[in-house]
Amino acid sequence: MPIHEQSLIRPENLTTHEEKIIDGIDVSGHWSTFIESRVVTDYNEQMEDEIAALPGGEFIHRCWQCGSCTNSCTVNAVNPEFNPRFWIYLIRMGIESELIRDKDIIWQCVSCNKCTYACPRDVYPEGVMKATSHWLELKGHTPQSPSAIFDEVCTDQIVDTGKIEDGRTLRRFMQKTGQSLLQDWIVAMIKQLVSHLPVSLLAKMGLSTLIAPRTSGWSGARRALKRYIEEQQTEQQMAVNPVVAGEEKH
Amino acid sequence: MTNPILIAGGGPAGLAASHALSCLGFKSILVEKEDRLGGAPILSGYAKLVPSGEWARDAIGGMVERAMNDPLIDVRLNTTVTSFSGESGRFSAGLSDGSGADTGAAILCTGFTHFDPVNKPEWGFGTFEDVVTTTQVEQMISSGQGVRCPSDQRKPKRVAILLCVGSRDRQIGREWCSKICCTVSANIAMEIREELPDCHVYIYYMDIRTFGLYETKYYWKSQEEFKIKYIKARIAEVTSDGERLIVKGEDTLVKRPITIPFDMVVHAIGMDPNTDNRSISSVFGVTLEPNGYVDQLSVYGTVGATSRPGVFVAGSAKGPETIDDSIAQGHAAAVAALAAANPAAETA
């Protein structure tokens, strides 16, 4: 449903008191229904700057609200609540509370980039969606998504050893997401592997899982990667929370 | 030899018309009611002009100097035309200084009058000191003083520019689009950001009409390079909380009421018909169109023809106009007037 067709009065903005007496008049129950104000009383100018400072969000200020992104959007076709144009506007005007209401939808962007090619002003809405999800996560509005955890497990291993080892990846991912390794599908997969793979290959796999071999001469690459990741993280923290991050740095 | 051409009004159109005639070797009488030439850009102290970016005092000032030093242009300052009789090719004009002149044709370059925003009291002009007009901001910039809140000379942290003040508003009988205010506002917004990089500038609009090449040069540039924010909303009222101005309206894109604090509110004032148009109409015997501008008889046949043969019109006397188009129309009207003043040229 396009935004302008949504009801202006939301259930969560209504309050009623079971027992309420105002100036001696009993207004208990629905007689005391109040509608919370929808008035925007200020612009939060920091919000756009924060998201613009994250990778992908650089060109958000170009948006003139034509709606080409939303019209071309793959996800919008399935879920009309997914409205990049609207979110870009909320970010630009700093209407944070409204954006956070949609925090569980924003990350659903599938990065098909149809919006990127539809946008007449090169806003790169796909990038803005990425930056916005990232911002929501950095600000603590959304928990780390399972896919982000999976990425992290893989990245950590590559930084550490230069390789990804499947068994280790699976174990760490299940552990970090609080899932048991004794899943039916895992048990079935291991049974199949044991019964079908040649013994030599199985031995090699088992050994790899145990000793986690490194790419030779990796230590230099590891140092460089770690330094780069640290720089990026500091930069992003600075963008989202300049005061705190600045103090930490000194 | 043809009688000189009478040109009423020494703004961009009048200056261009007199210069065009002089280039062709013909005399003109340039009548200006104020004490100097230049019209609105000079009299109202405009800053940098659209689209050249040149200062008005240099660009239009140059045209003024050229006219003042031209022996073929008879400049009459502090003067108006009081009577105008005869017919095309043989008019006789009476001037307010008591003199008279025989003239072959006349060109009305009498311009416009800035809309006075006290006629929109709900937007706070005249009530709150920090509500100003685009003309005032132009003057702040051109005087070198810089953009400051008039109440206490502080640098504004947040500025709202309201478009269509005195334009496109049936409530006050002004249905026309004043054509230049969107572009001028984008230009002013960029100048504010240039001087005060920490100042946030918001433009409240109904439509953005930065027509033609102004799209990239003003609208896009103001958004992409200067981060000006455009909000689709017609403001309901401007009030104050005692410290700052409060702008109330509806943000139509999120369908929510807004009451936002601002340090300064700028009215992008429109172009009214010249307040003298009724007397101009009666002196020159030309009709006005329904909005009160000088009526143009023909668009395609004779450029700038009015309802009276031999009397022509150029620039914002016949409707809101840009400076560069006024200049072009001044040139065009000069040629049309010359042909009317010298019928031999037509038959030859």
XYZ file of C-alpha atoms in Angstrom, chain B residues 110-117 119 165-169 172-178 181 269-277 289 291-294 316-321:
42
model
C 8.009 50.128 -17.662
C 8.716 46.898 -15.818
C 7.053 45.438 -12.762
C 6.586 46.086 -9.061
C 7.840 43.625 -6.427
C 4.992 41.926 -4.602
C 4.606 43.367 -1.110
C 4.362 40.344 1.233
C -0.461 41.193 1.684
C 4.822 34.461 -2.286
C 2.517 36.651 -4.327
C 2.315 34.209 -7.195
C -0.111 31.435 -8.121
C -2.506 32.510 -5.418
C -4.846 37.591 -3.484
C -5.807 37.759 -7.155
C -2.432 36.751 -8.500
C -2.765 33.666 -10.640
C 0.448 33.986 -12.602
C 3.753 32.246 -12.057
C 6.405 34.920 -11.605
C 11.618 33.138 -8.257
C 8.337 37.463 -3.773
C 6.724 37.524 -7.174
C 6.399 40.160 -9.863
C 3.276 42.302 -9.754
C 2.194 44.447 -12.687
C 3.779 47.878 -12.305
C 1.584 49.859 -9.899
C 1.660 52.678 -12.494
C 0.163 50.493 -15.222
C -4.546 42.235 -20.045
C -3.940 40.549 -14.718
C -2.952 44.172 -15.235
C 0.110 43.819 -17.427
C 0.370 45.660 -20.754
C 8.342 42.650 -17.562
C 5.807 45.374 -18.430
C 3.935 42.650 -20.314
C 4.250 39.873 -17.730
C 6.898 38.347 -15.454
C 10.168 38.222 -17.352
